[in-house]
């Protein structure tokens, strides 16, 4: 039977120091409280701690499309509570950009409708997609909380029942000390696995359990050997924790070290029993001193982050001042306004790339930025409103040319009409801008009329050319013969054979314009052969491209080569832009390791785009070389 406490025996480990301010050095109290508060919160929902491993990206620097994609990835792949901070940051930055975007669209509508915005209704599908994903997350979160509340109550009842069992065991012990010790250890194991409880009950319930564990050890003087053996085990475990914290103090990743320190505090408090009185104060003081050292390092890191936010604030205010300065400049030419617009776009990008500012001034900074951009847009819209009359005059001139081109497009006197049509095209180039909402439609009408006429002209010339008819017949027969062609499986032999077919095809000459579809059929056969051939993608692409270039060079229309070159230059710009964006994104993943799947995928995409860029540049070099001949 257990007896009453013997005051001459060493008392159990005073872990009440963790929560009792009388026994905790004041200098260490803030560090201990910071850890206690976080552990209490995470004990309520273990999934919260998992969010530490998900990188918090620079969401402010992302576009609305990128933010939507990131939100969808997180909601689809991560636990709902581990991403709650990420989701709210994404939503805040998305809504800020969306509001600014809609304001600009409303200003544009006002400009185009003489200030009337009563019928403004801008449909933005991306916003609907974002809202649907966010609502899905919110539903997941509500379901999670509902389930969590049920679990927390059950776990709390379970822990309180364990405490009652422990109290009963102390008051009514078993006959055998060993049997009593075994039962207590079973209760401690059940306690460790009992699951999370409400955070506001966390410290109280734990202290209650710990109090009765200490009562048990205080009464366990009949079996000093068993008690001392347990004390020794607990001492060793706590010394190991202290040794690990000493290592963490020198860890370079302070945030990671502090998270591990939280876990060690939880183990110290929840999983390891008491030690003898002689080691109690020394052990705890050492542990709390080390805790303060690491806590101070973390506070210094947070202070440094705060300093960075202050630097960002200064930079953003400088950008806002620059935008205000540009908005107040007096500009009187369209070309100069285009330069101003480019400057504003560059400053906008710099604003978003700068990073976070202190939370207390975030809304004011964002409002100042929006106002500065809006002031610029107001000045820009005012300028273009003044020149709207000129654009209307230009529209009337272009509509007259469209009417003239339509009147001539069916004319059969090609010798007399062709110079007039060419002059119409030259006159079109000399006319300035038209209102934006008419720009695409009037250009389409003009292009269709001109293309119709010149297509008829080329068709007429081709029909009159008996050599081209003969070439068509030869190519037609040659296509039939290609149906029986089979690859041998030998790379060089097959490549030479395909190139020979291309050379043979060229020897037949041009076909009538109206029958140029036969070239497409031949190219389709070549594509199929190249697909079967064990040829590198770039090599096959360049062989096909060279064949296409020669076909373009043989046509009478020099515009086709020019258009092909413009297309290639645009593709080069697009791919370079993609590479720049990917490399820029990598810079914001500061904590990800090289073997992170996401990082590896980004680098893989960069390499793929660089290879694609090289192919497009080779094509541009080829077409420029052809034009110089």
mmCIF file of N, CA, C and O in Angstrom, residues 349-418:
data_model
loop_
_atom_site.group_PDB
_atom_site.id
_atom_site.type_symbol
_atom_site.label_atom_id
_atom_site.label_comp_id
_atom_site.label_asym_id
_atom_site.label_seq_id
_atom_site.Cartn_x
_atom_site.Cartn_y
_atom_site.Cartn_z
ATOM 1 N N UNK A 349 4.971 46.985 -62.173
ATOM 2 C CA UNK A 349 5.638 45.692 -61.971
ATOM 3 C C UNK A 349 6.613 45.776 -60.802
ATOM 4 O O UNK A 349 6.699 44.860 -59.971
ATOM 5 N N UNK A 350 7.363 46.878 -60.718
ATOM 6 C CA UNK A 350 8.327 47.057 -59.629
ATOM 7 C C UNK A 350 7.609 47.121 -58.276
ATOM 8 O O UNK A 350 8.094 46.589 -57.276
ATOM 9 N N UNK A 351 6.440 47.761 -58.254
ATOM 10 C CA UNK A 351 5.662 47.863 -57.009
ATOM 11 C C UNK A 351 5.289 46.480 -56.501
ATOM 12 O O UNK A 351 5.440 46.167 -55.318
ATOM 13 N N UNK A 352 4.801 45.625 -57.401
ATOM 14 C CA UNK A 352 4.363 44.287 -57.004
ATOM 15 C C UNK A 352 5.548 43.386 -56.647
ATOM 16 O O UNK A 352 5.420 42.477 -55.834
ATOM 17 N N UNK A 353 6.698 43.640 -57.260
ATOM 18 C CA UNK A 353 7.866 42.802 -57.004
ATOM 19 C C UNK A 353 8.584 43.192 -55.715
ATOM 20 O O UNK A 353 9.400 42.423 -55.198
ATOM 21 N N UNK A 354 8.279 44.346 -55.179
ATOM 22 C CA UNK A 354 9.044 44.865 -54.042
ATOM 23 C C UNK A 354 8.874 44.035 -52.777
ATOM 24 O O UNK A 354 9.803 43.857 -52.009
ATOM 25 N N UNK A 355 7.702 43.490 -52.547
ATOM 26 C CA UNK A 355 7.491 42.678 -51.345
ATOM 27 C C UNK A 355 6.603 43.372 -50.330
ATOM 28 O O UNK A 355 6.114 44.497 -50.538
ATOM 29 N N UNK A 356 6.399 42.705 -49.186
ATOM 30 C CA UNK A 356 5.457 43.172 -48.181
ATOM 31 C C UNK A 356 5.944 44.431 -47.470
ATOM 32 O O UNK A 356 7.137 44.674 -47.354
ATOM 33 N N UNK A 357 4.958 45.186 -46.983
ATOM 34 C CA UNK A 357 5.221 46.343 -46.127
ATOM 35 C C UNK A 357 4.576 46.049 -44.773
ATOM 36 O O UNK A 357 3.795 45.103 -44.644
ATOM 37 N N UNK A 358 4.877 46.822 -43.718
ATOM 38 C CA UNK A 358 4.237 46.574 -42.415
ATOM 39 C C UNK A 358 2.719 46.532 -42.537
ATOM 40 O O UNK A 358 2.116 47.332 -43.260
ATOM 41 N N UNK A 359 2.116 45.591 -41.833
ATOM 42 C CA UNK A 359 0.681 45.343 -41.949
ATOM 43 C C UNK A 359 -0.145 46.591 -41.656
ATOM 44 O O UNK A 359 -1.153 46.849 -42.312
ATOM 45 N N UNK A 360 0.303 47.394 -40.695
ATOM 46 C CA UNK A 360 -0.500 48.546 -40.269
ATOM 47 C C UNK A 360 -0.580 49.637 -41.339
ATOM 48 O O UNK A 360 -1.460 50.504 -41.267
ATOM 49 N N UNK A 361 0.326 49.620 -42.319
ATOM 50 C CA UNK A 361 0.275 50.638 -43.380
ATOM 51 C C UNK A 361 -0.010 50.009 -44.743
ATOM 52 O O UNK A 361 0.037 50.708 -45.763
ATOM 53 N N UNK A 362 -0.324 48.742 -44.763
ATOM 54 C CA UNK A 362 -0.515 48.055 -46.036
ATOM 55 C C UNK A 362 -1.678 48.649 -46.833
ATOM 56 O O UNK A 362 -1.549 48.944 -48.028
ATOM 57 N N UNK A 363 -2.823 48.818 -46.176
ATOM 58 C CA UNK A 363 -4.003 49.330 -46.887
ATOM 59 C C UNK A 363 -3.779 50.761 -47.374
ATOM 60 O O UNK A 363 -4.171 51.107 -48.498
ATOM 61 N N UNK A 364 -3.163 51.590 -46.548
ATOM 62 C CA UNK A 364 -2.901 52.977 -46.953
ATOM 63 C C UNK A 364 -1.943 53.028 -48.142
ATOM 64 O O UNK A 364 -2.122 53.843 -49.060
ATOM 65 N N UNK A 365 -0.923 52.163 -48.118
ATOM 66 C CA UNK A 365 0.047 52.135 -49.221
ATOM 67 C C UNK A 365 -0.622 51.690 -50.509
ATOM 68 O O UNK A 365 -0.399 52.271 -51.589
ATOM 69 N N UNK A 366 -1.457 50.661 -50.391
ATOM 70 C CA UNK A 366 -2.156 50.168 -51.587
ATOM 71 C C UNK A 366 -3.124 51.229 -52.132
ATOM 72 O O UNK A 366 -3.229 51.435 -53.342
ATOM 73 N N UNK A 367 -3.822 51.935 -51.234
ATOM 74 C CA UNK A 367 -4.747 52.984 -51.659
ATOM 75 C C UNK A 367 -3.993 54.112 -52.367
ATOM 76 O O UNK A 367 -4.459 54.636 -53.394
ATOM 77 N N UNK A 368 -2.831 54.494 -51.826
ATOM 78 C CA UNK A 368 -2.031 55.556 -52.455
ATOM 79 C C UNK A 368 -1.561 55.128 -53.840
ATOM 80 O O UNK A 368 -1.541 55.932 -54.787
ATOM 81 N N UNK A 369 -1.179 53.871 -53.969
ATOM 82 C CA UNK A 369 -0.744 53.352 -55.270
ATOM 83 C C UNK A 369 -1.896 53.397 -56.277
ATOM 84 O O UNK A 369 -1.730 53.847 -57.411
ATOM 85 N N UNK A 370 -3.068 52.926 -55.865
ATOM 86 C CA UNK A 370 -4.220 52.930 -56.769
ATOM 87 C C UNK A 370 -4.586 54.354 -57.197
ATOM 88 O O UNK A 370 -4.898 54.594 -58.365
ATOM 89 N N UNK A 371 -4.548 55.275 -56.262
ATOM 90 C CA UNK A 371 -4.880 56.670 -56.578
ATOM 91 C C UNK A 371 -3.874 57.262 -57.561
ATOM 92 O O UNK A 371 -4.252 58.008 -58.481
ATOM 93 N N UNK A 372 -2.593 56.939 -57.371
ATOM 94 C CA UNK A 372 -1.567 57.462 -58.275
ATOM 95 C C UNK A 372 -1.782 56.943 -59.692
ATOM 96 O O UNK A 372 -1.712 57.710 -60.674
ATOM 97 N N UNK A 373 -2.055 55.623 -59.811
ATOM 98 C CA UNK A 373 -2.296 55.045 -61.135
ATOM 99 C C UNK A 373 -3.565 55.629 -61.749
ATOM 100 O O UNK A 373 -3.630 55.917 -62.948
ATOM 101 N N UNK A 374 -4.589 55.802 -60.902
ATOM 102 C CA UNK A 374 -5.844 56.358 -61.422
ATOM 103 C C UNK A 374 -5.655 57.783 -61.913
ATOM 104 O O UNK A 374 -6.212 58.174 -62.948
ATOM 105 N N UNK A 375 -4.863 58.580 -61.196
ATOM 106 C CA UNK A 375 -4.589 59.955 -61.651
ATOM 107 C C UNK A 375 -3.909 59.949 -63.011
ATOM 108 O O UNK A 375 -4.228 60.766 -63.881
ATOM 109 N N UNK A 376 -2.951 59.014 -63.185
ATOM 110 C CA UNK A 376 -2.291 58.910 -64.485
ATOM 111 C C UNK A 376 -3.298 58.545 -65.570
ATOM 112 O O UNK A 376 -3.315 59.151 -66.655
ATOM 113 N N UNK A 377 -4.138 57.563 -65.283
ATOM 114 C CA UNK A 377 -5.123 57.135 -66.278
ATOM 115 C C UNK A 377 -6.103 58.259 -66.619
ATOM 116 O O UNK A 377 -6.554 58.383 -67.765
ATOM 117 N N UNK A 378 -6.431 59.054 -65.616
ATOM 118 C CA UNK A 378 -7.333 60.192 -65.871
ATOM 119 C C UNK A 378 -6.704 61.170 -66.854
ATOM 120 O O UNK A 378 -7.358 61.650 -67.799
ATOM 121 N N UNK A 379 -5.401 61.472 -66.647
ATOM 122 C CA UNK A 379 -4.704 62.373 -67.562
ATOM 123 C C UNK A 379 -4.585 61.763 -68.961
ATOM 124 O O UNK A 379 -4.781 62.443 -69.971
ATOM 125 N N UNK A 380 -4.280 60.468 -68.992
ATOM 126 C CA UNK A 380 -4.162 59.784 -70.288
ATOM 127 C C UNK A 380 -5.491 59.794 -71.031
ATOM 128 O O UNK A 380 -5.557 60.110 -72.237
ATOM 129 N N UNK A 381 -6.569 59.451 -70.323
ATOM 130 C CA UNK A 381 -7.886 59.414 -70.958
ATOM 131 C C UNK A 381 -8.321 60.796 -71.433
ATOM 132 O O UNK A 381 -8.985 60.928 -72.468
ATOM 133 N N UNK A 382 -7.947 61.807 -70.657
ATOM 134 C CA UNK A 382 -8.285 63.178 -71.053
ATOM 135 C C UNK A 382 -7.609 63.536 -72.373
ATOM 136 O O UNK A 382 -8.220 64.161 -73.255
ATOM 137 N N UNK A 383 -6.334 63.138 -72.515
ATOM 138 C CA UNK A 383 -5.606 63.413 -73.759
ATOM 139 C C UNK A 383 -6.282 62.715 -74.941
ATOM 140 O O UNK A 383 -6.536 63.329 -75.983
ATOM 141 N N UNK A 384 -6.575 61.429 -74.758
ATOM 142 C CA UNK A 384 -7.148 60.685 -75.884
ATOM 143 C C UNK A 384 -8.587 61.110 -76.180
ATOM 144 O O UNK A 384 -9.074 60.937 -77.297
ATOM 145 N N UNK A 385 -9.249 61.678 -75.182
ATOM 146 C CA UNK A 385 -10.577 62.216 -75.453
ATOM 147 C C UNK A 385 -10.479 63.433 -76.363
ATOM 148 O O UNK A 385 -11.321 63.649 -77.255
ATOM 149 N N UNK A 386 -9.406 64.236 -76.148
ATOM 150 C CA UNK A 386 -9.205 65.427 -76.980
ATOM 151 C C UNK A 386 -8.902 65.069 -78.436
ATOM 152 O O UNK A 386 -9.226 65.838 -79.353
ATOM 153 N N UNK A 387 -8.240 63.917 -78.637
ATOM 154 C CA UNK A 387 -7.901 63.558 -80.020
ATOM 155 C C UNK A 387 -8.903 62.566 -80.615
ATOM 156 O O UNK A 387 -8.669 62.019 -81.687
ATOM 157 N N UNK A 388 -10.017 62.368 -79.891
ATOM 158 C CA UNK A 388 -11.024 61.429 -80.392
ATOM 159 C C UNK A 388 -11.589 61.875 -81.742
ATOM 160 O O UNK A 388 -11.904 61.048 -82.606
ATOM 161 N N UNK A 389 -11.714 63.195 -81.929
ATOM 162 C CA UNK A 389 -12.235 63.705 -83.199
ATOM 163 C C UNK A 389 -11.306 63.317 -84.344
ATOM 164 O O UNK A 389 -11.766 62.894 -85.419
ATOM 165 N N UNK A 390 -9.990 63.430 -84.114
ATOM 166 C CA UNK A 390 -9.040 63.035 -85.157
ATOM 167 C C UNK A 390 -9.176 61.556 -85.475
ATOM 168 O O UNK A 390 -9.103 61.151 -86.641
ATOM 169 N N UNK A 391 -9.374 60.744 -84.450
ATOM 170 C CA UNK A 391 -9.531 59.311 -84.693
ATOM 171 C C UNK A 391 -10.806 59.017 -85.480
ATOM 172 O O UNK A 391 -10.821 58.112 -86.318
ATOM 173 N N UNK A 392 -11.861 59.805 -85.218
ATOM 174 C CA UNK A 392 -13.099 59.614 -85.980
ATOM 175 C C UNK A 392 -12.879 59.988 -87.440
ATOM 176 O O UNK A 392 -13.384 59.295 -88.354
ATOM 177 N N UNK A 393 -12.117 61.049 -87.693
ATOM 178 C CA UNK A 393 -11.798 61.431 -89.076
ATOM 179 C C UNK A 393 -10.991 60.324 -89.755
ATOM 180 O O UNK A 393 -11.220 59.996 -90.930
ATOM 181 N N UNK A 394 -10.027 59.747 -89.002
ATOM 182 C CA UNK A 394 -9.243 58.648 -89.563
ATOM 183 C C UNK A 394 -10.127 57.449 -89.892
ATOM 184 O O UNK A 394 -9.926 56.769 -90.898
ATOM 185 N N UNK A 395 -11.102 57.201 -89.018
ATOM 186 C CA UNK A 395 -12.023 56.088 -89.268
ATOM 187 C C UNK A 395 -12.805 56.319 -90.562
ATOM 188 O O UNK A 395 -12.968 55.395 -91.375
ATOM 189 N N UNK A 396 -13.276 57.548 -90.753
ATOM 190 C CA UNK A 396 -14.023 57.844 -91.982
ATOM 191 C C UNK A 396 -13.157 57.644 -93.215
ATOM 192 O O UNK A 396 -13.622 57.125 -94.245
ATOM 193 N N UNK A 397 -11.891 58.033 -93.125
ATOM 194 C CA UNK A 397 -10.983 57.845 -94.259
ATOM 195 C C UNK A 397 -10.765 56.351 -94.546
ATOM 196 O O UNK A 397 -10.752 55.927 -95.710
ATOM 197 N N UNK A 398 -10.600 55.570 -93.512
ATOM 198 C CA UNK A 398 -10.371 54.137 -93.712
ATOM 199 C C UNK A 398 -11.629 53.443 -94.233
ATOM 200 O O UNK A 398 -11.543 52.528 -95.059
ATOM 201 N N UNK A 399 -12.783 53.888 -93.748
ATOM 202 C CA UNK A 399 -14.032 53.313 -94.257
ATOM 203 C C UNK A 399 -14.194 53.611 -95.751
ATOM 204 O O UNK A 399 -14.697 52.770 -96.511
ATOM 205 N N UNK A 400 -13.730 54.797 -96.175
ATOM 206 C CA UNK A 400 -13.795 55.152 -97.602
ATOM 207 C C UNK A 400 -12.881 54.244 -98.410
ATOM 208 O O UNK A 400 -13.232 53.812 -99.524
ATOM 209 N N UNK A 401 -11.709 53.939 -97.893
ATOM 210 C CA UNK A 401 -10.802 53.041 -98.595
ATOM 211 C C UNK A 401 -11.366 51.617 -98.651
ATOM 212 O O UNK A 401 -11.185 50.907 -99.643
ATOM 213 N N UNK A 402 -12.016 51.193 -97.563
ATOM 214 C CA UNK A 402 -12.663 49.871 -97.567
ATOM 215 C C UNK A 402 -13.717 49.812 -98.665
ATOM 216 O O UNK A 402 -13.807 48.822 -99.419
ATOM 217 N N UNK A 403 -14.514 50.872 -98.756
ATOM 218 C CA UNK A 403 -15.563 50.916 -99.779
ATOM 219 C C UNK A 403 -14.965 50.876 -101.184
ATOM 220 O O UNK A 403 -15.463 50.181 -102.081
ATOM 221 N N UNK A 404 -13.870 51.592 -101.370
ATOM 222 C CA UNK A 404 -13.208 51.627 -102.681
ATOM 223 C C UNK A 404 -12.620 50.257 -103.030
ATOM 224 O O UNK A 404 -12.734 49.787 -104.165
ATOM 225 N N UNK A 405 -11.993 49.608 -102.019
ATOM 226 C CA UNK A 405 -11.409 48.277 -102.245
ATOM 227 C C UNK A 405 -12.492 47.254 -102.560
ATOM 228 O O UNK A 405 -12.315 46.396 -103.443
ATOM 229 N N UNK A 406 -13.626 47.329 -101.888
ATOM 230 C CA UNK A 406 -14.735 46.413 -102.167
ATOM 231 C C UNK A 406 -15.295 46.621 -103.571
ATOM 232 O O UNK A 406 -15.707 45.668 -104.241
ATOM 233 N N UNK A 407 -15.291 47.877 -104.012
ATOM 234 C CA UNK A 407 -15.818 48.176 -105.354
ATOM 235 C C UNK A 407 -14.903 47.623 -106.445
ATOM 236 O O UNK A 407 -15.365 47.301 -107.560
ATOM 237 N N UNK A 408 -13.607 47.501 -106.153
ATOM 238 C CA UNK A 408 -12.645 47.051 -107.157
ATOM 239 C C UNK A 408 -12.298 45.565 -107.066
ATOM 240 O O UNK A 408 -11.667 45.031 -107.996
ATOM 241 N N UNK A 409 -12.683 44.883 -105.998
ATOM 242 C CA UNK A 409 -12.171 43.531 -105.761
ATOM 243 C C UNK A 409 -12.625 42.513 -106.803
ATOM 244 O O UNK A 409 -11.977 41.485 -106.985
ATOM 245 N N UNK A 410 -13.745 42.797 -107.534
ATOM 246 C CA UNK A 410 -14.224 41.862 -108.571
ATOM 247 C C UNK A 410 -13.870 42.325 -109.983
ATOM 248 O O UNK A 410 -14.272 41.692 -110.958
ATOM 249 N N UNK A 411 -13.135 43.426 -110.091
ATOM 250 C CA UNK A 411 -12.803 43.985 -111.409
ATOM 251 C C UNK A 411 -11.933 43.005 -112.199
ATOM 252 O O UNK A 411 -10.989 42.422 -111.664
ATOM 253 N N UNK A 412 -12.250 42.849 -113.503
ATOM 254 C CA UNK A 412 -11.527 41.899 -114.355
ATOM 255 C C UNK A 412 -10.332 42.527 -115.069
ATOM 256 O O UNK A 412 -9.499 41.818 -115.625
ATOM 257 N N UNK A 413 -10.270 43.874 -115.076
ATOM 258 C CA UNK A 413 -9.151 44.558 -115.730
ATOM 259 C C UNK A 413 -7.990 44.639 -114.737
ATOM 260 O O UNK A 413 -7.771 45.647 -114.074
ATOM 261 N N UNK A 414 -7.230 43.542 -114.669
ATOM 262 C CA UNK A 414 -6.170 43.447 -113.650
ATOM 263 C C UNK A 414 -5.043 44.445 -113.890
ATOM 264 O O UNK A 414 -4.466 44.980 -112.949
ATOM 265 N N UNK A 415 -4.719 44.708 -115.173
ATOM 266 C CA UNK A 415 -3.609 45.629 -115.474
ATOM 267 C C UNK A 415 -3.893 47.032 -114.967
ATOM 268 O O UNK A 415 -3.005 47.718 -114.454
ATOM 269 N N UNK A 416 -5.154 47.464 -115.114
ATOM 270 C CA UNK A 416 -5.504 48.817 -114.675
ATOM 271 C C UNK A 416 -5.793 48.875 -113.181
ATOM 272 O O UNK A 416 -5.505 49.881 -112.516
ATOM 273 N N UNK A 417 -6.346 47.798 -112.625
ATOM 274 C CA UNK A 417 -6.822 47.821 -111.231
ATOM 275 C C UNK A 417 -5.702 47.574 -110.215
ATOM 276 O O UNK A 417 -5.710 48.134 -109.115
ATOM 277 N N UNK A 418 -4.713 46.723 -110.603
ATOM 278 C CA UNK A 418 -3.671 46.356 -109.642
ATOM 279 C C UNK A 418 -2.921 47.566 -109.089
ATOM 280 O O UNK A 418 -2.731 47.677 -107.864
#
